[in-house]
Amino acid sequence: MAEPAERSGQRRVRPAPLIFEPAEATADPEHFFDLESIEDPRELLSRATELTLAFRAAADRALEFQAIAAAQLADPRRFDRLTPKAVAERAEWTEDYARKMIEFGENLIRASGQDPEE
């Protein structure tokens, strides 16, 4: 599970801008963010590395939002709260993983200062 950058003491890496591709380019399975057209291996490595870091940062951030949403859905203060099993079914997780994500989300909410219980 990813740890928020603020708590881990690391500065959050800013992802490279992701350029949205036109529909005709995405129809070609070999086309990927125009990387196939870069002939200089140095430039290709640089741009591919930027994309890799951007996707990792996006995945980490999305994971944090998943955890926050899971915690909010399972919040016992909600009249319509979901059980960890129900959260797991919605997210296509195991129940054990849902419990961990709910706990992670609760920690993120507390760390952000947005928890009304505090």
GROMACS .gro file of N, CA, C and O in nm:
model
  472
    1MET      N    1   0.084  -0.118   0.000
    1MET     CA    2   0.000   0.000   0.000
    1MET      C    3   0.089   0.124   0.000
    1MET      O    4   0.188   0.131   0.070
    2ALA      N    5   0.053   0.219  -0.076
    2ALA     CA    6   0.131   0.343  -0.086
    2ALA      C    7   0.112   0.425   0.040
    2ALA      O    8   0.009   0.423   0.103
    3GLU      N    9   0.215   0.497   0.075
    3GLU     CA   10   0.209   0.584   0.191
    3GLU      C   11   0.211   0.726   0.140
    3GLU      O   12   0.284   0.758   0.047
    4PRO      N   13   0.129   0.815   0.195
    4PRO     CA   14   0.132   0.952   0.144
    4PRO      C   15   0.271   1.013   0.158
    4PRO      O   16   0.342   0.987   0.254
    5ALA      N   17   0.307   1.093   0.061
    5ALA     CA   18   0.442   1.152   0.058
    5ALA      C   19   0.470   1.234   0.182
    5ALA      O   20   0.581   1.236   0.231
    6GLU      N   21   0.368   1.303   0.234
    6GLU     CA   22   0.391   1.389   0.350
    6GLU      C   23   0.434   1.308   0.472
    6GLU      O   24   0.519   1.348   0.549
    7ARG      N   25   0.374   1.190   0.491
    7ARG     CA   26   0.406   1.109   0.608
    7ARG      C   27   0.537   1.035   0.592
    7ARG      O   28   0.604   1.006   0.689
    8SER      N   29   0.574   1.001   0.471
    8SER     CA   30   0.695   0.923   0.452
    8SER      C   31   0.819   1.010   0.448
    8SER      O   32   0.929   0.960   0.442
    9GLY      N   33   0.800   1.142   0.452
    9GLY     CA   34   0.914   1.233   0.451
    9GLY      C   35   0.968   1.258   0.311
    9GLY      O   36   1.067   1.328   0.294
   10GLN      N   37   0.905   1.203   0.210
   10GLN     CA   38   0.949   1.223   0.073
   10GLN      C   39   0.862   1.329   0.008
   10GLN      O   40   0.747   1.343   0.041
   11ARG      N   41   0.923   1.401  -0.084
   11ARG     CA   42   0.846   1.499  -0.160
   11ARG      C   43   0.774   1.427  -0.272
   11ARG      O   44   0.829   1.340  -0.337
   12ARG      N   45   0.649   1.460  -0.294
   12ARG     CA   46   0.572   1.395  -0.399
   12ARG      C   47   0.631   1.433  -0.535
   12ARG      O   48   0.654   1.549  -0.563
   13VAL      N   49   0.655   1.333  -0.617
   13VAL     CA   50   0.710   1.354  -0.750
   13VAL      C   51   0.597   1.405  -0.840
   13VAL      O   52   0.489   1.349  -0.841
   14ARG      N   53   0.625   1.512  -0.910
   14ARG     CA   54   0.526   1.564  -1.005
   14ARG      C   55   0.534   1.480  -1.131
   14ARG      O   56   0.640   1.467  -1.191
   15PRO      N   57   0.422   1.422  -1.171
   15PRO     CA   58   0.427   1.339  -1.292
   15PRO      C   59   0.446   1.423  -1.417
   15PRO      O   60   0.410   1.540  -1.420
   16ALA      N   61   0.504   1.361  -1.517
   16ALA     CA   62   0.518   1.426  -1.647
   16ALA      C   63   0.378   1.446  -1.704
   16ALA      O   64   0.288   1.368  -1.676
   17PRO      N   65   0.360   1.551  -1.781
   17PRO     CA   66   0.228   1.571  -1.840
   17PRO      C   67   0.195   1.456  -1.933
   17PRO      O   68   0.277   1.413  -2.013
   18LEU      N   69   0.075   1.403  -1.918
   18LEU     CA   70   0.030   1.297  -2.007
   18LEU      C   71  -0.044   1.362  -2.122
   18LEU      O   72  -0.138   1.438  -2.102
   19ILE      N   73   0.001   1.335  -2.241
   19ILE     CA   74  -0.060   1.394  -2.359
   19ILE      C   75  -0.167   1.297  -2.408
   19ILE      O   76  -0.140   1.180  -2.431
   20PHE      N   77  -0.289   1.347  -2.419
   20PHE     CA   78  -0.397   1.261  -2.465
   20PHE      C   79  -0.385   1.244  -2.615
   20PHE      O   80  -0.362   1.338  -2.689
   21GLU      N   81  -0.399   1.122  -2.657
   21GLU     CA   82  -0.379   1.088  -2.795
   21GLU      C   83  -0.509   1.097  -2.874
   21GLU      O   84  -0.615   1.065  -2.822
   22PRO      N   85  -0.500   1.138  -3.001
   22PRO     CA   86  -0.620   1.140  -3.085
   22PRO      C   87  -0.673   0.997  -3.104
   22PRO      O   88  -0.597   0.901  -3.097
   23ALA      N   89  -0.801   0.985  -3.131
   23ALA     CA   90  -0.865   0.854  -3.145
   23ALA      C   91  -0.798   0.768  -3.251
   23ALA      O   92  -0.780   0.648  -3.232
   24GLU      N   93  -0.758   0.828  -3.364
   24GLU     CA   94  -0.697   0.747  -3.469
   24GLU      C   95  -0.562   0.691  -3.425
   24GLU      O   96  -0.522   0.583  -3.466
   25ALA      N   97  -0.490   0.761  -3.339
   25ALA     CA   98  -0.361   0.711  -3.291
   25ALA      C   99  -0.381   0.595  -3.195
   25ALA      O  100  -0.303   0.500  -3.194
   26THR      N  101  -0.483   0.602  -3.110
   26THR     CA  102  -0.505   0.496  -3.013
   26THR      C  103  -0.560   0.370  -3.079
   26THR      O  104  -0.556   0.263  -3.020
   27ALA      N  105  -0.611   0.381  -3.202
   27ALA     CA  106  -0.660   0.264  -3.274
   27ALA      C  107  -0.543   0.174  -3.315
   27ALA      O  108  -0.560   0.054  -3.333
   28ASP      N  109  -0.426   0.231  -3.329
   28ASP     CA  110  -0.306   0.155  -3.365
   28ASP      C  111  -0.246   0.098  -3.237
   28ASP      O  112  -0.197   0.172  -3.152
   29PRO      N  113  -0.245  -0.036  -3.220
   29PRO     CA  114  -0.195  -0.095  -3.095
   29PRO      C  115  -0.046  -0.069  -3.070
   29PRO      O  116   0.001  -0.079  -2.958
   30GLU      N  117   0.028  -0.034  -3.173
   30GLU     CA  118   0.171  -0.006  -3.158
   30GLU      C  119   0.196   0.139  -3.114
   30GLU      O  120   0.307   0.174  -3.076
   31HIS      N  121   0.095   0.222  -3.120
   31HIS     CA  122   0.110   0.364  -3.087
   31HIS      C  123   0.092   0.384  -2.937
   31HIS      O  124  -0.009   0.346  -2.880
   32PHE      N  125   0.191   0.443  -2.874
   32PHE     CA  126   0.184   0.467  -2.731
   32PHE      C  127   0.254   0.598  -2.698
   32PHE      O  128   0.376   0.604  -2.691
   33PHE      N  129   0.175   0.703  -2.682
   33PHE     CA  130   0.225   0.836  -2.647
   33PHE      C  131   0.339   0.879  -2.739
   33PHE      O  132   0.432   0.946  -2.697
   34ASP      N  133   0.333   0.836  -2.863
   34ASP     CA  134   0.428   0.874  -2.966
   34ASP      C  135   0.570   0.823  -2.940
   34ASP      O  136   0.666   0.868  -3.003
   35LEU      N  137   0.585   0.728  -2.847
   35LEU     CA  138   0.719   0.675  -2.817
   35LEU      C  139   0.779   0.601  -2.937
   35LEU      O  140   0.901   0.605  -2.957
   36GLU      N  141   0.694   0.536  -3.014
   36GLU     CA  142   0.745   0.458  -3.127
   36GLU      C  143   0.810   0.545  -3.234
   36GLU      O  144   0.888   0.497  -3.314
   37SER      N  145   0.781   0.675  -3.233
   37SER     CA  146   0.840   0.764  -3.334
   37SER      C  147   0.972   0.825  -3.289
   37SER      O  148   1.039   0.891  -3.368
   38ILE      N  149   1.011   0.805  -3.165
   38ILE     CA  150   1.136   0.862  -3.114
   38ILE      C  151   1.250   0.769  -3.153
   38ILE      O  152   1.253   0.653  -3.113
   39GLU      N  153   1.344   0.823  -3.229
   39GLU     CA  154   1.454   0.741  -3.279
   39GLU      C  155   1.579   0.748  -3.191
   39GLU      O  156   1.655   0.653  -3.184
   40ASP      N  157   1.600   0.860  -3.123
   40ASP     CA  158   1.717   0.876  -3.037
   40ASP      C  159   1.694   0.797  -2.908
   40ASP      O  160   1.602   0.827  -2.832
   41PRO      N  161   1.777   0.695  -2.880
   41PRO     CA  162   1.756   0.613  -2.760
   41PRO      C  163   1.764   0.694  -2.630
   41PRO      O  164   1.695   0.662  -2.534
   42ARG      N  165   1.845   0.799  -2.629
   42ARG     CA  166   1.853   0.883  -2.508
   42ARG      C  167   1.720   0.953  -2.483
   42ARG      O  168   1.670   0.957  -2.371
   43GLU      N  169   1.665   1.010  -2.589
   43GLU     CA  170   1.536   1.078  -2.579
   43GLU      C  171   1.424   0.978  -2.546
   43GLU      O  172   1.336   1.006  -2.465
   44LEU      N  173   1.430   0.860  -2.608
   44LEU     CA  174   1.330   0.757  -2.582
   44LEU      C  175   1.334   0.713  -2.436
   44LEU      O  176   1.230   0.703  -2.370
   45LEU      N  177   1.454   0.690  -2.385
   45LEU     CA  178   1.467   0.651  -2.244
   45LEU      C  179   1.415   0.761  -2.152
   45LEU      O  180   1.342   0.734  -2.056
   46SER      N  181   1.448   0.883  -2.184
   46SER     CA  182   1.403   0.996  -2.102
   46SER      C  183   1.252   1.007  -2.099
   46SER      O  184   1.189   1.017  -1.993
   47ARG      N  185   1.188   1.004  -2.217
   47ARG     CA  186   1.042   1.019  -2.223
   47ARG      C  187   0.971   0.897  -2.164
   47ARG      O  188   0.872   0.910  -2.093
   48ALA      N  189   1.023   0.778  -2.191
   48ALA     CA  190   0.963   0.657  -2.135
   48ALA      C  191   0.974   0.657  -1.983
   48ALA      O  192   0.881   0.616  -1.913
   49THR      N  193   1.086   0.707  -1.931
   49THR     CA  194   1.103   0.717  -1.786
   49THR      C  195   1.005   0.818  -1.728
   49THR      O  196   0.944   0.793  -1.623
   50GLU      N  197   0.988   0.932  -1.795
   50GLU     CA  198   0.890   1.032  -1.749
   50GLU      C  199   0.750   0.971  -1.742
   50GLU      O  200   0.677   0.992  -1.645
   51LEU      N  201   0.713   0.896  -1.845
   51LEU     CA  202   0.582   0.833  -1.846
   51LEU      C  203   0.568   0.729  -1.736
   51LEU      O  204   0.465   0.721  -1.669
   52THR      N  205   0.672   0.650  -1.715
   52THR     CA  206   0.669   0.549  -1.609
   52THR      C  207   0.647   0.616  -1.473
   52THR      O  208   0.563   0.572  -1.394
   53LEU      N  209   0.721   0.723  -1.447
   53LEU     CA  210   0.705   0.794  -1.319
   53LEU      C  211   0.567   0.857  -1.307
   53LEU      O  212   0.506   0.857  -1.200
   54ALA      N  213   0.516   0.910  -1.418
   54ALA     CA  214   0.383   0.971  -1.417
   54ALA      C  215   0.276   0.867  -1.387
   54ALA      O  216   0.186   0.891  -1.306
   55PHE      N  217   0.287   0.750  -1.449
   55PHE     CA  218   0.188   0.646  -1.425
   55PHE      C  219   0.197   0.593  -1.282
   55PHE      O  220   0.095   0.565  -1.218
   56ARG      N  221   0.319   0.580  -1.229
   56ARG     CA  222   0.334   0.535  -1.090
   56ARG      C  223   0.272   0.636  -0.994
   56ARG      O  224   0.202   0.600  -0.900
   57ALA      N  225   0.302   0.764  -1.017
   57ALA     CA  226   0.246   0.869  -0.931
   57ALA      C  227   0.094   0.871  -0.940
   57ALA      O  228   0.024   0.884  -0.839
   58ALA      N  229   0.041   0.854  -1.061
   58ALA     CA  230  -0.104   0.852  -1.079
   58ALA      C  231  -0.165   0.731  -1.009
   58ALA      O  232  -0.271   0.741  -0.945
   59ALA      N  233  -0.100   0.616  -1.020
   59ALA     CA  234  -0.151   0.495  -0.954
   59ALA      C  235  -0.149   0.511  -0.803
   59ALA      O  236  -0.244   0.473  -0.734
   60ASP      N  237  -0.042   0.568  -0.749
   60ASP     CA  238  -0.033   0.590  -0.604
   60ASP      C  239  -0.143   0.684  -0.557
   60ASP      O  240  -0.207   0.661  -0.454
   61ARG      N  241  -0.165   0.789  -0.632
   61ARG     CA  242  -0.267   0.888  -0.594
   61ARG      C  243  -0.407   0.827  -0.604
   61ARG      O  244  -0.491   0.848  -0.518
   62ALA      N  245  -0.430   0.751  -0.709
   62ALA     CA  246  -0.560   0.684  -0.725
   62ALA      C  247  -0.583   0.585  -0.611
   62ALA      O  248  -0.695   0.575  -0.559
   63LEU      N  249  -0.478   0.515  -0.569
   63LEU     CA  250  -0.489   0.422  -0.458
   63LEU      C  251  -0.529   0.495  -0.330
   63LEU      O  252  -0.614   0.447  -0.254
   64GLU      N  253  -0.472   0.612  -0.308
   64GLU     CA  254  -0.509   0.691  -0.190
   64GLU      C  255  -0.656   0.732  -0.195
   64GLU      O  256  -0.727   0.725  -0.095
   65PHE      N  257  -0.703   0.771  -0.313
   65PHE     CA  258  -0.845   0.807  -0.326
   65PHE      C  259  -0.935   0.686  -0.306
   65PHE      O  260  -1.043   0.697  -0.248
   66GLN      N  261  -0.891   0.568  -0.353
   66GLN     CA  262  -0.967   0.446  -0.329
   66GLN      C  263  -0.980   0.422  -0.178
   66GLN      O  264  -1.088   0.389  -0.129
   67ALA      N  265  -0.869   0.437  -0.107
   67ALA     CA  266  -0.869   0.412   0.037
   67ALA      C  267  -0.960   0.511   0.109
   67ALA      O  268  -1.035   0.473   0.200
   68ILE      N  269  -0.953   0.637   0.071
   68ILE     CA  270  -1.039   0.740   0.133
   68ILE      C  271  -1.186   0.708   0.108
   68ILE      O  272  -1.269   0.712   0.199
   69ALA      N  273  -1.219   0.671  -0.015
   69ALA     CA  274  -1.358   0.638  -0.048
   69ALA      C  275  -1.403   0.515   0.030
   69ALA      O  276  -1.516   0.511   0.082
   70ALA      N  277  -1.317   0.414   0.041
   70ALA     CA  278  -1.352   0.294   0.117
   70ALA      C  279  -1.378   0.329   0.263
   70ALA      O  280  -1.475   0.281   0.323
   71ALA      N  281  -1.294   0.413   0.320
   71ALA     CA  282  -1.312   0.454   0.460
   71ALA      C  283  -1.441   0.532   0.477
   71ALA      O  284  -1.514   0.514   0.576
   72GLN      N  285  -1.471   0.619   0.384
   72GLN     CA  286  -1.594   0.697   0.393
   72GLN      C  287  -1.717   0.608   0.381
   72GLN      O  288  -1.815   0.626   0.454
   73LEU      N  289  -1.713   0.511   0.291
   73LEU     CA  290  -1.826   0.420   0.275
   73LEU      C  291  -1.847   0.331   0.396
   73LEU      O  292  -1.960   0.293   0.427
   74ALA      N  293  -1.739   0.298   0.466
   74ALA     CA  294  -1.747   0.209   0.583
   74ALA      C  295  -1.759   0.285   0.715
   74ALA      O  296  -1.765   0.224   0.821
   75ASP      N  297  -1.764   0.417   0.708
   75ASP     CA  298  -1.770   0.500   0.829
   75ASP      C  299  -1.894   0.463   0.912
   75ASP      O  300  -2.006   0.472   0.864
   76PRO      N  301  -1.873   0.423   1.037
   76PRO     CA  302  -1.986   0.382   1.121
   76PRO      C  303  -2.084   0.496   1.151
   76PRO      O  304  -2.196   0.471   1.193
   77ARG      N  305  -2.045   0.619   1.124
   77ARG     CA  306  -2.135   0.733   1.147
   77ARG      C  307  -2.237   0.748   1.035
   77ARG      O  308  -2.334   0.822   1.050
   78ARG      N  309  -2.215   0.680   0.925
   78ARG     CA  310  -2.309   0.687   0.811
   78ARG      C  311  -2.425   0.592   0.835
   78ARG      O  312  -2.404   0.477   0.872
   79PHE      N  313  -2.545   0.637   0.811
   79PHE     CA  314  -2.660   0.549   0.826
   79PHE      C  315  -2.661   0.441   0.718
   79PHE      O  316  -2.715   0.332   0.738
   80ASP      N  317  -2.598   0.468   0.606
   80ASP     CA  318  -2.595   0.374   0.495
   80ASP      C  319  -2.457   0.311   0.476
   80ASP      O  320  -2.420   0.271   0.367
   81ARG      N  321  -2.383   0.303   0.587
   81ARG     CA  322  -2.246   0.253   0.577
   81ARG      C  323  -2.243   0.111   0.519
   81ARG      O  324  -2.339   0.035   0.530
   82LEU      N  325  -2.130   0.080   0.460
   82LEU     CA  326  -2.109  -0.052   0.402
   82LEU      C  327  -2.018  -0.134   0.491
   82LEU      O  328  -1.927  -0.080   0.556
   83THR      N  329  -2.037  -0.262   0.490
   83THR     CA  330  -1.946  -0.353   0.560
   83THR      C  331  -1.820  -0.368   0.477
   83THR      O  332  -1.822  -0.342   0.355
   84PRO      N  333  -1.710  -0.412   0.539
   84PRO     CA  334  -1.590  -0.439   0.459
   84PRO      C  335  -1.617  -0.538   0.345
   84PRO      O  336  -1.562  -0.524   0.236
   85LYS      N  337  -1.706  -0.634   0.368
   85LYS     CA  338  -1.740  -0.729   0.263
   85LYS      C  339  -1.807  -0.658   0.145
   85LYS      O  340  -1.775  -0.685   0.029
   86ALA      N  341  -1.898  -0.566   0.174
   86ALA     CA  342  -1.967  -0.492   0.067
   86ALA      C  343  -1.871  -0.400  -0.007
   86ALA      O  344  -1.879  -0.388  -0.130
   87VAL      N  345  -1.779  -0.337   0.065
   87VAL     CA  346  -1.677  -0.253   0.001
   87VAL      C  347  -1.591  -0.340  -0.090
   87VAL      O  348  -1.562  -0.303  -0.204
   88ALA      N  349  -1.553  -0.457  -0.041
   88ALA     CA  350  -1.471  -0.549  -0.120
   88ALA      C  351  -1.541  -0.589  -0.249
   88ALA      O  352  -1.480  -0.592  -0.356
   89GLU      N  353  -1.671  -0.617  -0.239
   89GLU     CA  354  -1.746  -0.656  -0.359
   89GLU      C  355  -1.750  -0.542  -0.461
   89GLU      O  356  -1.733  -0.565  -0.580
   90ARG      N  357  -1.772  -0.420  -0.412
   90ARG     CA  358  -1.779  -0.305  -0.504
   90ARG      C  359  -1.646  -0.280  -0.574
   90ARG      O  360  -1.643  -0.241  -0.690
   91ALA      N  361  -1.537  -0.296  -0.500
   91ALA     CA  362  -1.405  -0.266  -0.555
   91ALA      C  363  -1.336  -0.387  -0.616
   91ALA      O  364  -1.224  -0.375  -0.668
   92GLU      N  365  -1.401  -0.503  -0.608
   92GLU     CA  366  -1.343  -0.628  -0.657
   92GLU      C  367  -1.212  -0.661  -0.584
   92GLU      O  368  -1.110  -0.695  -0.645
   93TRP      N  369  -1.218  -0.645  -0.450
   93TRP     CA  370  -1.106  -0.679  -0.362
   93TRP      C  371  -1.146  -0.799  -0.278
   93TRP      O  372  -1.263  -0.835  -0.272
   94THR      N  373  -1.047  -0.854  -0.206
   94THR     CA  374  -1.080  -0.951  -0.102
   94THR      C  375  -1.129  -0.873   0.019
   94THR      O  376  -1.098  -0.753   0.034
   95GLU      N  377  -1.200  -0.938   0.106
   95GLU     CA  378  -1.250  -0.870   0.226
   95GLU      C  379  -1.134  -0.824   0.315
   95GLU      O  380  -1.139  -0.715   0.372
   96ASP      N  381  -1.030  -0.905   0.324
   96ASP     CA  382  -0.914  -0.867   0.405
   96ASP      C  383  -0.847  -0.742   0.349
   96ASP      O  384  -0.810  -0.651   0.424
   97TYR      N  385  -0.832  -0.735   0.217
   97TYR     CA  386  -0.772  -0.617   0.155
   97TYR      C  387  -0.860  -0.495   0.176
   97TYR      O  388  -0.810  -0.385   0.202
   98ALA      N  389  -0.992  -0.513   0.169
   98ALA     CA  390  -1.085  -0.403   0.193
   98ALA      C  391  -1.067  -0.348   0.335
   98ALA      O  392  -1.065  -0.226   0.354
   99ARG      N  393  -1.051  -0.435   0.432
   99ARG     CA  394  -1.028  -0.388   0.570
   99ARG      C  395  -0.900  -0.304   0.579
   99ARG      O  396  -0.898  -0.201   0.645
  100LYS      N  397  -0.795  -0.351   0.512
  100LYS     CA  398  -0.668  -0.277   0.514
  100LYS      C  399  -0.682  -0.142   0.445
  100LYS      O  400  -0.628  -0.041   0.490
  101MET      N  401  -0.755  -0.140   0.333
  101MET     CA  402  -0.775  -0.015   0.261
  101MET      C  403  -0.861   0.082   0.343
  101MET      O  404  -0.835   0.203   0.343
  102ILE      N  405  -0.961   0.031   0.412
  102ILE     CA  406  -1.045   0.115   0.498
  102ILE      C  407  -0.959   0.177   0.608
  102ILE      O  408  -0.966   0.297   0.633
  103GLU      N  409  -0.874   0.096   0.669
  103GLU     CA  410  -0.785   0.148   0.773
  103GLU      C  411  -0.688   0.252   0.716
  103GLU      O  412  -0.665   0.357   0.776
  104PHE      N  413  -0.633   0.224   0.600
  104PHE     CA  414  -0.542   0.317   0.534
  104PHE      C  415  -0.615   0.448   0.505
  104PHE      O  416  -0.563   0.557   0.530
  105GLY      N  417  -0.736   0.438   0.454
  105GLY     CA  418  -0.816   0.557   0.426
  105GLY      C  419  -0.847   0.638   0.551
  105GLY      O  420  -0.842   0.761   0.549
  106GLU      N  421  -0.879   0.569   0.660
  106GLU     CA  422  -0.903   0.639   0.787
  106GLU      C  423  -0.779   0.717   0.830
  106GLU      O  424  -0.789   0.831   0.876
  107ASN      N  425  -0.663   0.655   0.814
  107ASN     CA  426  -0.537   0.722   0.849
  107ASN      C  427  -0.513   0.844   0.760
  107ASN      O  428  -0.468   0.949   0.808
  108LEU      N  429  -0.542   0.831   0.632
  108LEU     CA  430  -0.525   0.944   0.540
  108LEU      C  431  -0.620   1.058   0.577
  108LEU      O  432  -0.580   1.176   0.575
  109ILE      N  433  -0.743   1.023   0.610
  109ILE     CA  434  -0.841   1.126   0.648
  109ILE      C  435  -0.796   1.197   0.775
  109ILE      O  436  -0.799   1.320   0.784
  110ARG      N  437  -0.751   1.120   0.874
  110ARG     CA  438  -0.702   1.182   1.000
  110ARG      C  439  -0.582   1.271   0.973
  110ARG      O  440  -0.574   1.383   1.025
  111ALA      N  441  -0.490   1.224   0.890
  111ALA     CA  442  -0.368   1.301   0.861
  111ALA      C  443  -0.399   1.430   0.786
  111ALA      O  444  -0.328   1.528   0.800
  112SER      N  445  -0.507   1.430   0.708
  112SER     CA  446  -0.544   1.549   0.633
  112SER      C  447  -0.617   1.652   0.718
  112SER      O  448  -0.638   1.765   0.676
  113GLY      N  449  -0.659   1.611   0.838
  113GLY     CA  450  -0.732   1.702   0.926
  113GLY      C  451  -0.877   1.719   0.887
  113GLY      O  452  -0.945   1.810   0.935
  114GLN      N  453  -0.929   1.633   0.801
  114GLN     CA  454  -1.067   1.643   0.756
  114GLN      C  455  -1.162   1.553   0.833
  114GLN      O  456  -1.279   1.543   0.798
  115ASP      N  457  -1.114   1.488   0.935
  115ASP     CA  458  -1.198   1.398   1.014
  115ASP      C  459  -1.277   1.480   1.116
  115ASP      O  460  -1.219   1.542   1.205
  116PRO      N  461  -1.410   1.485   1.106
  116PRO     CA  462  -1.490   1.565   1.198
  116PRO      C  463  -1.488   1.513   1.341
  116PRO      O  464  -1.527   1.581   1.432
  117GLU      N  465  -1.440   1.391   1.363
  117GLU     CA  466  -1.433   1.334   1.498
  117GLU      C  467  -1.323   1.398   1.581
  117GLU      O  468  -1.321   1.384   1.701
  118GLU      N  469  -1.228   1.460   1.515
  118GLU     CA  470  -1.113   1.516   1.590
  118GLU      C  471  -1.141   1.656   1.637
  118GLU      O  472  -1.208   1.733   1.584
   0.00000   0.00000   0.00000
